[in-house]
XYZ file of C-alpha atoms in Angstrom:
624
model
C 68.076 18.082 151.882
C 70.024 21.148 152.948
C 69.749 22.751 149.490
C 66.030 22.065 149.300
C 65.483 23.670 152.704
C 67.470 26.733 151.670
C 65.480 26.982 148.419
C 62.238 26.769 150.381
C 63.281 29.590 152.721
C 64.256 31.753 149.738
C 60.863 31.133 148.073
C 59.073 32.181 151.265
C 61.212 35.338 151.433
C 60.359 36.197 147.817
C 56.638 35.701 148.508
C 56.815 37.960 151.577
C 58.589 40.687 149.593
C 56.005 40.406 146.802
C 53.089 40.627 149.250
C 54.665 43.656 150.954
C 55.203 45.251 147.560
C 51.617 44.677 146.434
C 50.347 45.984 149.814
C 52.468 49.094 149.407
C 51.112 49.657 145.890
C 47.524 49.269 147.094
C 48.118 51.683 149.952
C 49.695 54.194 147.592
C 46.762 53.842 145.172
C 44.272 54.555 147.977
C 46.296 57.581 149.052
C 46.150 58.903 145.472
C 42.387 58.603 145.034
C 42.247 62.351 144.328
C 43.405 61.600 140.762
C 47.119 62.337 140.995
C 49.493 59.825 139.394
C 52.695 58.150 140.349
C 54.869 55.270 139.166
C 55.706 52.054 140.930
C 59.312 53.161 141.206
C 58.169 56.071 143.387
C 56.668 53.612 145.841
C 59.141 50.721 145.897
C 62.882 50.289 145.644
C 64.164 49.129 142.233
C 64.876 45.611 143.460
C 61.241 45.157 144.475
C 59.972 46.619 141.176
C 62.181 44.220 139.217
C 60.947 41.355 141.351
C 57.295 42.118 140.622
C 58.093 42.497 136.905
C 59.778 39.092 136.942
C 56.759 37.501 138.626
C 54.348 39.076 136.103
C 56.510 38.073 133.106
C 56.850 34.524 134.424
C 53.079 34.296 134.787
C 52.496 35.695 131.299
C 55.048 33.330 129.788
C 53.291 30.380 131.433
C 49.979 31.542 129.984
C 51.527 31.880 126.525
C 52.954 28.364 126.687
C 49.469 26.963 127.175
C 47.576 29.380 124.937
C 49.480 28.781 121.703
C 48.355 25.137 121.731
C 44.770 26.324 121.287
C 45.645 28.701 118.427
C 45.080 27.593 114.840
C 46.095 28.721 111.384
C 43.200 28.688 108.926
C 43.742 28.216 105.206
C 40.700 29.003 103.077
C 40.443 27.537 99.589
C 38.126 28.209 96.679
C 37.703 26.572 93.290
C 39.316 28.635 90.551
C 38.129 28.969 86.967
C 39.352 25.445 86.200
C 37.580 24.050 89.301
C 40.895 23.341 91.048
C 41.296 24.119 94.746
C 43.261 27.334 95.051
C 44.436 29.107 98.206
C 42.182 32.110 98.788
C 43.888 33.346 101.939
C 45.111 32.535 105.418
C 44.206 33.760 108.865
C 44.120 32.787 112.501
C 41.605 31.395 114.955
C 41.410 29.428 118.194
C 39.559 26.542 119.767
C 36.872 27.602 122.273
C 35.976 24.109 123.510
C 37.384 20.587 123.499
C 34.952 19.519 120.770
C 36.913 21.301 118.045
C 34.870 24.497 117.701
C 36.998 27.294 116.232
C 36.257 31.016 116.530
C 37.642 33.368 113.892
C 36.762 36.369 111.701
C 34.142 36.224 108.955
C 36.543 37.673 106.398
C 39.061 34.884 107.076
C 36.643 32.167 105.905
C 34.686 34.061 103.264
C 34.964 34.606 99.514
C 32.550 37.505 99.713
C 33.669 40.246 97.314
C 30.643 42.372 98.160
C 30.558 44.912 100.930
C 27.756 46.380 102.982
C 29.214 49.762 102.039
C 28.985 49.051 98.305
C 26.073 48.069 96.091
C 28.109 47.401 92.961
C 29.808 44.070 93.589
C 28.391 40.607 93.079
C 27.651 38.641 96.260
C 29.868 35.559 96.187
C 29.353 34.537 99.821
C 27.442 31.390 98.807
C 30.262 29.978 96.640
C 31.621 26.673 98.026
C 34.846 26.928 100.043
C 37.154 24.455 101.747
C 38.949 24.991 105.040
C 42.198 23.601 106.431
C 42.889 23.893 110.165
C 46.529 23.776 111.287
C 47.735 23.426 114.884
C 51.102 24.077 116.473
C 52.916 21.500 118.587
C 56.018 23.639 119.054
C 56.546 27.383 118.648
C 59.686 26.643 116.619
C 57.891 24.439 114.074
C 55.417 25.104 111.292
C 51.848 24.143 112.199
C 50.582 20.751 111.063
C 47.428 20.904 108.963
C 45.544 17.938 110.352
C 41.919 19.085 110.171
C 39.372 20.148 107.597
C 36.319 22.061 108.805
C 32.619 22.667 108.384
C 31.043 26.079 108.720
C 28.807 26.393 111.790
C 27.823 30.083 111.696
C 28.988 33.408 110.298
C 28.097 37.081 110.663
C 29.409 39.602 108.177
C 28.543 42.703 110.211
C 30.154 41.399 113.398
C 33.028 39.865 111.367
C 32.696 36.594 113.287
C 32.571 32.943 112.254
C 32.534 29.507 113.866
C 34.065 26.417 112.274
C 33.806 22.804 113.391
C 37.167 21.079 112.972
C 37.062 17.553 111.526
C 40.185 15.353 111.879
C 41.845 14.160 108.674
C 42.206 10.557 109.792
C 45.401 9.915 107.817
C 47.067 12.813 109.658
C 45.425 13.067 113.083
C 43.062 10.759 114.946
C 41.456 13.050 117.512
C 40.329 16.592 118.168
C 42.629 19.095 119.826
C 42.033 19.157 123.581
C 43.456 22.625 124.274
C 41.065 25.567 124.121
C 40.727 29.151 125.333
C 37.933 30.540 127.467
C 36.170 33.776 126.553
C 35.905 36.431 129.256
C 32.233 36.943 130.027
C 32.627 40.697 130.535
C 35.142 43.346 129.580
C 37.465 43.360 132.572
C 40.319 45.157 130.812
C 41.687 48.509 131.907
C 43.871 50.973 130.038
C 47.536 49.906 130.352
C 46.631 46.275 131.039
C 49.036 43.803 129.422
C 47.604 41.604 126.662
C 49.065 38.912 124.439
C 48.117 38.477 120.759
C 48.530 35.001 119.290
C 48.295 34.199 115.595
C 49.960 33.562 112.265
C 50.718 36.914 110.595
C 52.154 36.938 107.095
C 55.218 38.790 108.383
C 55.876 36.097 110.996
C 57.018 33.364 108.614
C 55.222 30.020 108.926
C 55.581 29.594 112.685
C 53.219 30.955 115.314
C 53.810 34.536 116.483
C 53.157 35.727 120.022
C 53.305 39.480 120.690
C 52.717 41.469 123.849
C 51.367 44.946 124.325
C 49.035 47.023 126.427
C 45.442 48.146 126.078
C 45.922 51.694 124.852
C 42.295 52.649 124.294
C 38.706 51.599 123.675
C 36.253 52.657 120.996
C 33.030 51.763 119.214
C 32.685 51.833 115.450
C 31.110 49.709 112.717
C 28.550 48.719 115.403
C 31.227 46.881 117.416
C 33.231 47.502 120.578
C 36.990 47.577 120.052
C 40.128 47.483 122.149
C 43.158 49.361 120.839
C 46.621 47.975 121.487
C 50.260 48.560 120.664
C 50.827 44.795 120.357
C 52.181 44.060 116.870
C 49.286 42.876 114.689
C 49.427 42.393 110.925
C 47.530 40.621 108.165
C 47.252 36.955 108.969
C 46.652 37.769 112.638
C 42.986 38.260 111.789
C 40.832 35.900 113.820
C 43.518 35.245 116.425
C 43.043 35.451 120.177
C 43.996 38.370 122.395
C 44.352 37.125 125.965
C 44.958 38.703 129.352
C 47.498 37.584 131.945
C 45.059 34.965 133.223
C 44.839 33.337 129.813
C 41.265 34.495 129.229
C 40.252 35.817 125.797
C 39.528 39.548 125.879
C 38.892 39.813 122.135
C 39.739 38.789 118.559
C 42.455 40.565 116.594
C 40.802 41.804 113.433
C 42.630 44.625 111.699
C 45.677 46.867 111.871
C 46.014 50.514 111.001
C 49.349 52.226 110.376
C 49.997 55.766 111.471
C 53.017 58.059 111.706
C 53.939 56.689 115.121
C 53.661 52.975 114.407
C 50.921 50.397 114.229
C 47.711 50.450 116.251
C 46.132 47.037 116.558
C 42.370 46.703 116.762
C 40.720 43.897 118.713
C 37.002 43.061 118.672
C 36.010 43.289 122.330
C 34.341 40.245 123.933
C 31.353 42.505 124.599
C 30.607 42.253 120.856
C 31.335 38.523 120.709
C 29.860 36.624 123.645
C 26.137 36.818 122.941
C 26.632 35.816 119.284
C 28.852 32.863 120.207
C 26.344 31.718 122.844
C 23.508 31.905 120.323
C 25.346 29.682 117.803
C 27.342 27.415 120.083
C 25.170 24.390 119.375
C 24.261 25.043 115.738
C 24.613 22.019 113.467
C 27.669 22.221 111.174
C 26.841 22.678 107.492
C 27.834 19.992 104.997
C 30.880 20.859 102.895
C 31.056 19.399 99.373
C 34.788 20.134 99.093
C 35.859 18.659 102.432
C 37.109 15.310 101.111
C 39.098 16.991 98.350
C 40.618 19.285 100.954
C 41.552 16.298 103.113
C 43.144 14.526 100.136
C 45.132 17.630 99.246
C 46.357 18.026 102.848
C 47.457 14.392 102.961
C 49.282 14.754 99.645
C 51.010 17.896 100.904
C 52.169 16.051 104.032
C 53.531 13.120 102.001
C 55.470 15.533 99.784
C 57.423 16.807 102.793
C 59.253 13.483 102.924
C 59.242 12.644 99.218
C 61.512 13.676 96.367
C 59.023 12.834 93.611
C 55.720 14.531 92.804
C 53.084 12.704 90.744
C 50.068 14.491 89.275
C 47.140 12.417 88.012
C 45.247 14.858 85.785
C 46.962 16.002 83.691
C 49.380 13.097 84.272
C 52.990 14.075 84.913
C 55.801 13.668 87.446
C 58.852 15.655 88.527
C 61.758 15.013 90.919
C 63.705 17.293 93.268
C 66.950 17.055 95.309
C 66.812 15.947 98.945
C 67.488 19.422 100.390
C 64.835 21.148 98.285
C 61.124 21.198 99.125
C 57.735 20.932 97.443
C 55.084 23.566 98.202
C 51.625 22.409 97.229
C 49.138 25.177 97.980
C 46.789 24.665 95.063
C 45.807 21.690 92.990
C 47.026 23.041 89.658
C 50.391 24.414 90.787
C 53.543 23.005 92.353
C 56.358 25.190 93.660
C 59.861 23.786 94.250
C 62.625 25.702 96.024
C 65.596 25.238 98.287
C 64.880 25.042 102.000
C 65.493 28.383 103.785
C 67.445 29.968 100.939
C 66.047 33.364 99.966
C 68.652 33.792 97.224
C 68.126 30.320 95.805
C 66.473 29.196 92.611
C 62.990 27.816 92.099
C 60.803 25.847 89.712
C 57.037 26.236 89.299
C 54.872 23.719 87.443
C 51.325 24.803 86.626
C 48.630 23.768 84.210
C 45.554 25.285 82.630
C 42.724 23.804 80.596
C 41.328 24.775 77.208
C 38.028 24.023 75.465
C 40.016 22.073 72.848
C 42.759 19.441 72.658
C 46.143 21.147 72.959
C 48.906 20.590 70.411
C 52.571 21.543 70.288
C 51.915 23.098 66.892
C 49.936 25.793 68.753
C 52.659 26.864 71.200
C 53.129 30.167 69.372
C 49.393 30.740 69.639
C 49.584 29.951 73.363
C 52.403 32.470 73.813
C 50.394 35.107 71.976
C 47.276 34.338 74.031
C 49.233 35.056 77.221
C 50.168 38.460 75.794
C 46.945 39.179 73.935
C 46.327 42.541 75.633
C 49.860 43.734 74.821
C 50.767 41.759 71.731
C 51.900 44.908 69.918
C 54.693 45.173 72.507
C 56.118 41.735 71.690
C 59.341 41.879 69.699
C 59.869 38.192 69.121
C 58.699 34.716 70.047
C 61.309 32.000 69.849
C 60.600 28.276 70.215
C 63.056 25.441 70.711
C 61.951 21.799 70.696
C 62.896 19.767 73.789
C 62.739 16.036 74.427
C 63.225 14.755 77.980
C 62.737 11.132 76.941
C 59.920 8.978 75.569
C 56.721 10.944 75.009
C 57.937 13.937 77.030
C 58.311 16.330 74.141
C 57.695 20.027 74.451
C 58.934 23.503 73.614
C 61.127 26.038 75.327
C 59.475 29.390 74.641
C 61.155 32.798 74.850
C 58.985 35.913 74.506
C 60.849 39.222 74.275
C 58.830 42.402 74.810
C 59.355 46.140 74.948
C 57.086 48.211 77.152
C 57.684 51.952 77.395
C 61.466 52.174 77.905
C 62.129 48.717 79.348
C 62.732 45.307 77.839
C 61.600 42.017 79.338
C 61.783 38.317 78.565
C 59.425 35.513 79.530
C 61.112 32.129 79.290
C 59.292 28.887 80.081
C 58.836 25.280 79.023
C 55.524 24.168 77.571
C 53.997 20.684 77.275
C 50.577 19.367 76.256
C 48.319 16.724 77.808
C 44.731 16.281 76.663
C 43.068 19.672 76.810
C 45.717 21.077 79.192
C 48.848 23.145 78.795
C 51.576 22.336 81.326
C 53.940 25.242 81.883
C 57.260 25.167 83.753
C 58.588 28.521 84.965
C 61.964 28.750 86.639
C 64.490 31.012 88.331
C 68.194 30.188 88.649
C 68.580 32.247 91.836
C 70.870 35.140 92.645
C 73.841 35.236 90.262
C 72.591 31.943 88.742
C 73.774 30.112 91.850
C 71.355 27.174 91.376
C 71.383 26.977 87.580
C 72.679 23.397 87.428
C 70.203 22.110 90.023
C 67.237 23.968 88.524
C 67.982 22.556 85.077
C 68.246 19.041 86.515
C 64.829 19.438 88.159
C 63.289 20.626 84.887
C 64.832 17.734 82.952
C 63.351 15.252 85.454
C 59.857 16.248 84.260
C 57.989 13.386 82.596
C 54.556 13.074 81.024
C 52.692 9.967 82.218
C 49.948 7.803 80.758
C 46.347 8.316 81.778
C 44.105 11.297 82.304
C 40.423 11.764 81.642
C 39.086 11.989 78.102
C 38.236 15.500 76.926
C 34.513 16.239 76.587
C 33.691 19.607 74.962
C 31.029 21.857 76.468
C 28.125 22.163 74.035
C 25.718 24.279 76.084
C 26.223 26.632 79.018
C 23.449 27.500 81.454
C 24.195 30.305 83.896
C 22.227 29.530 87.064
C 24.219 31.312 89.753
C 22.124 32.549 92.639
C 21.700 36.314 92.761
C 22.585 37.110 89.137
C 20.414 37.123 85.967
C 20.134 33.766 84.185
C 21.188 33.157 80.605
C 21.897 30.242 78.259
C 24.312 29.921 75.331
C 24.690 27.000 72.932
C 28.024 26.653 71.137
C 28.576 26.038 67.447
C 31.324 24.576 65.255
C 33.193 27.881 65.051
C 33.113 28.855 68.732
C 34.155 26.658 71.674
C 32.703 27.267 75.146
C 34.479 27.104 78.496
C 32.787 27.429 81.903
C 34.710 29.801 84.211
C 33.128 28.836 87.571
C 32.455 32.485 88.364
C 29.402 34.597 89.102
C 30.850 37.686 87.456
C 32.835 36.402 84.442
C 31.046 33.112 83.948
C 31.912 31.955 80.416
C 34.593 32.112 77.723
C 34.134 31.497 74.007
C 37.191 30.840 71.808
C 37.184 30.755 68.042
C 38.159 27.267 66.842
C 39.889 28.526 63.678
C 41.646 31.534 65.225
C 42.303 31.033 68.926
C 43.347 34.662 69.285
C 39.649 35.546 69.174
C 38.501 35.213 72.806
C 35.190 36.416 74.266
C 34.270 36.750 77.958
C 30.659 36.862 79.212
C 30.038 38.690 82.488
C 27.302 40.125 84.696
C 28.109 43.408 86.406
C 26.097 44.841 89.256
C 25.501 48.572 89.557
C 23.656 50.972 91.841
C 20.627 52.307 89.925
C 20.393 55.296 92.283
C 23.855 56.583 91.439
C 24.776 55.065 88.050
C 23.148 55.544 84.655
C 23.542 52.391 82.578
C 21.188 53.350 79.785
C 22.329 52.972 76.165
C 22.457 56.747 75.827
C 24.780 57.110 78.826
C 27.006 54.218 77.725
C 27.430 55.680 74.235
C 28.186 59.139 75.615
C 30.857 57.714 77.900
C 32.366 55.653 75.058
C 32.497 58.677 72.716
C 34.248 60.750 75.376
C 36.793 57.986 75.945
C 37.599 57.664 72.245
C 37.940 61.428 71.812
C 40.395 61.535 74.739
C 42.356 58.596 73.286
C 42.604 60.120 69.843
C 43.813 63.380 71.369
C 46.504 61.546 73.316
C 47.595 59.498 70.311
C 48.222 62.571 68.180
C 51.676 62.692 69.721
C 52.281 59.014 68.870
C 52.250 58.853 65.039
C 53.281 55.186 65.032
C 49.866 54.073 66.344
C 46.866 53.517 64.088
C 43.637 53.810 66.109
C 39.978 53.761 65.098
C 36.629 53.028 66.743
C 32.887 52.756 66.158
C 29.709 52.429 68.192
C 26.336 50.973 67.187
C 23.232 51.153 69.410
C 20.260 48.816 69.615
C 21.681 45.580 68.163
C 19.461 42.512 68.460
C 21.559 39.392 68.985
C 18.668 36.936 69.323
C 14.923 36.888 69.964
C 15.428 37.442 73.696
C 18.841 39.193 73.620
C 17.763 42.530 72.162
C 18.813 46.152 72.493
C 22.566 45.666 72.950
C 25.007 48.513 72.367
C 28.094 47.429 70.427
C 31.358 49.343 70.779
C 34.625 48.666 68.949
C 38.182 49.884 69.342
C 41.191 48.783 67.272
C 44.818 49.751 67.689
C 48.037 48.852 65.908
C 51.660 49.866 66.392
C 53.142 50.403 62.955
C 56.664 49.713 64.199
C 55.739 46.502 66.020
C 57.578 43.324 65.029
C 54.318 41.365 65.176
C 52.106 43.232 62.729
C 48.411 43.413 63.408
C 45.524 45.060 65.261
C 44.457 44.595 68.855
C 40.680 44.641 68.544
C 38.061 44.957 71.255
C 34.337 44.520 70.645
C 32.131 45.143 73.678
C 28.415 44.315 73.777
C 26.556 46.020 76.597
C 22.972 45.861 77.843
C 21.019 46.516 81.019
C 19.306 43.173 81.708
C 17.666 43.864 85.080
C 17.124 46.653 87.555
C 20.685 46.503 88.859
C 22.632 44.272 86.454
C 24.186 44.800 83.038
C 25.495 42.071 80.778
C 28.861 42.704 79.159
C 30.295 40.535 76.401
C 33.883 41.484 75.657
C 35.537 40.066 72.555
C 39.311 40.572 72.334
C 41.128 39.645 69.151
C 44.404 40.029 67.319
C 43.951 40.384 63.570
C 46.808 41.074 61.117
C 44.448 42.131 58.314
C 42.571 45.391 58.954
C 39.934 44.525 56.348
C 38.920 41.412 58.311
C 38.095 43.276 61.520
C 34.369 43.790 60.693
C 34.104 40.066 59.913
C 35.156 39.237 63.486
C 31.896 40.683 64.818
C 29.842 39.127 62.017
C 31.101 35.626 62.815
C 30.771 36.128 66.562
C 27.188 37.301 66.307
C 26.281 34.012 64.623
C 27.139 32.405 67.955
C 25.164 35.039 69.854
C 21.990 34.065 67.981
C 21.946 31.185 70.483
C 21.998 33.543 73.501
C 18.766 33.469 75.496
C 17.570 35.062 78.748
């Protein structure tokens, strides 16, 4: 009882000192209303200044302890060219109510490559995306990704978005109850302390809380901004900036570096509140990828406590040691490394699909396809058969290349399953420290039974919103592969020579500033070839030639294409042959051009014209 009474008297004394100190500061401020400045230390003794600082820091720390629970890490996924979920990027956000509504930046949850400052990029903002919401239970632990999300509203100009979190029932059963309240007005003053909460890329996987002051205010890009010296980096985008009362004063959105350090920019609540109020009760939009995202999150969680990974399509499995970890950030790639060992080794398993059934006899072709743009630089391709047991037969491939004055080697294992290649890349770590373990992981790889039957694509119909439509029907000599992209939408691969690969794309341009007429395209091509030939005069080992033909009709509706060709060969290359590029170009609408780019490697110079002849038989089936 005696100690409690003494503690109580001390607390009262501290409160009295604090009140006297604050009164003295207020009196001093009134006395200085003529605009002169002074510091607290000029008003109070050092002991009182330190006391006030301790009280403020204690209050701020208490606010931080509650605020981080409302912060979230957002992982945004898209479907890649093989329609597998692939991590597009990460950012931050925070709950603004106890119903799971998350506020963040537009650019955190968007796949929009276009810009309001540019008219020459394709708008991809309507492409389907998946969202993973991760919350932090402890500042020392990585956030747990227990929610998917539906988009509620977004605004590109304001750089704002709202997501509705949806619990992944296998991971979490309820919505997060912690949330942050938005200030209704801008109550901040210059030199006010603020706290930025988020998940920057430089802050590892755990939450990062940084303090700073409001160092300025500005208006640009039609938004109000607060400037701060609080450390803000990429990944912080969408995170909350709070005052000492725990109220949100803005959203961290971007960071600029200057000679003196980093200035953080925060979207002021004055540019946020009315938009949030207008969309607070909007109905969440349905998300076609949400269940796949939930399944992937559950699988990723299971892998944290498992030493075996099983993939269903293509079917394979691989095992790791207890003290190593699986990282599963996209459906077609698995990364394995040692926990918290920057100098340690690693293993990466990835797969890619083809428009044909893969075969180990084609592993050299595969290796050449990966180097098609620089095949003249390849010195050698070495293959060694491997057998890890049963049907798990593959090749160890070594590709040695020389580029400029440096040599490089690509070494990987290659396996086949249906129409997929499965590639294993690896790194032994610094000074080969994990060589034995890495090799044991690789040798644990096994192909499994199962997998879907391969169905070739016979006809492609491009129906993406916002780009010109076209249709192409394949033939026996050319195999088609959908690329799930608005810009480069289709590949065609020659069935007899798989080093003949064509890509079909739609490119947007600004008709007010760019001339995409046949005449302009030919003039630009001729200038490029003249410059190249001039440069290559000092490189006698390279054989280069080109041609251009205007007004080629590919089909009844695909008329007026310009065809350009370049071919190059290094006479001293180990792999003899010509890198050939045929490009077909045509303006197909007011602000779009179609480009068909055929890349090939052909050992026989006399056969180069035949490449275009055979390809144009396929293009007879191209219609607009």
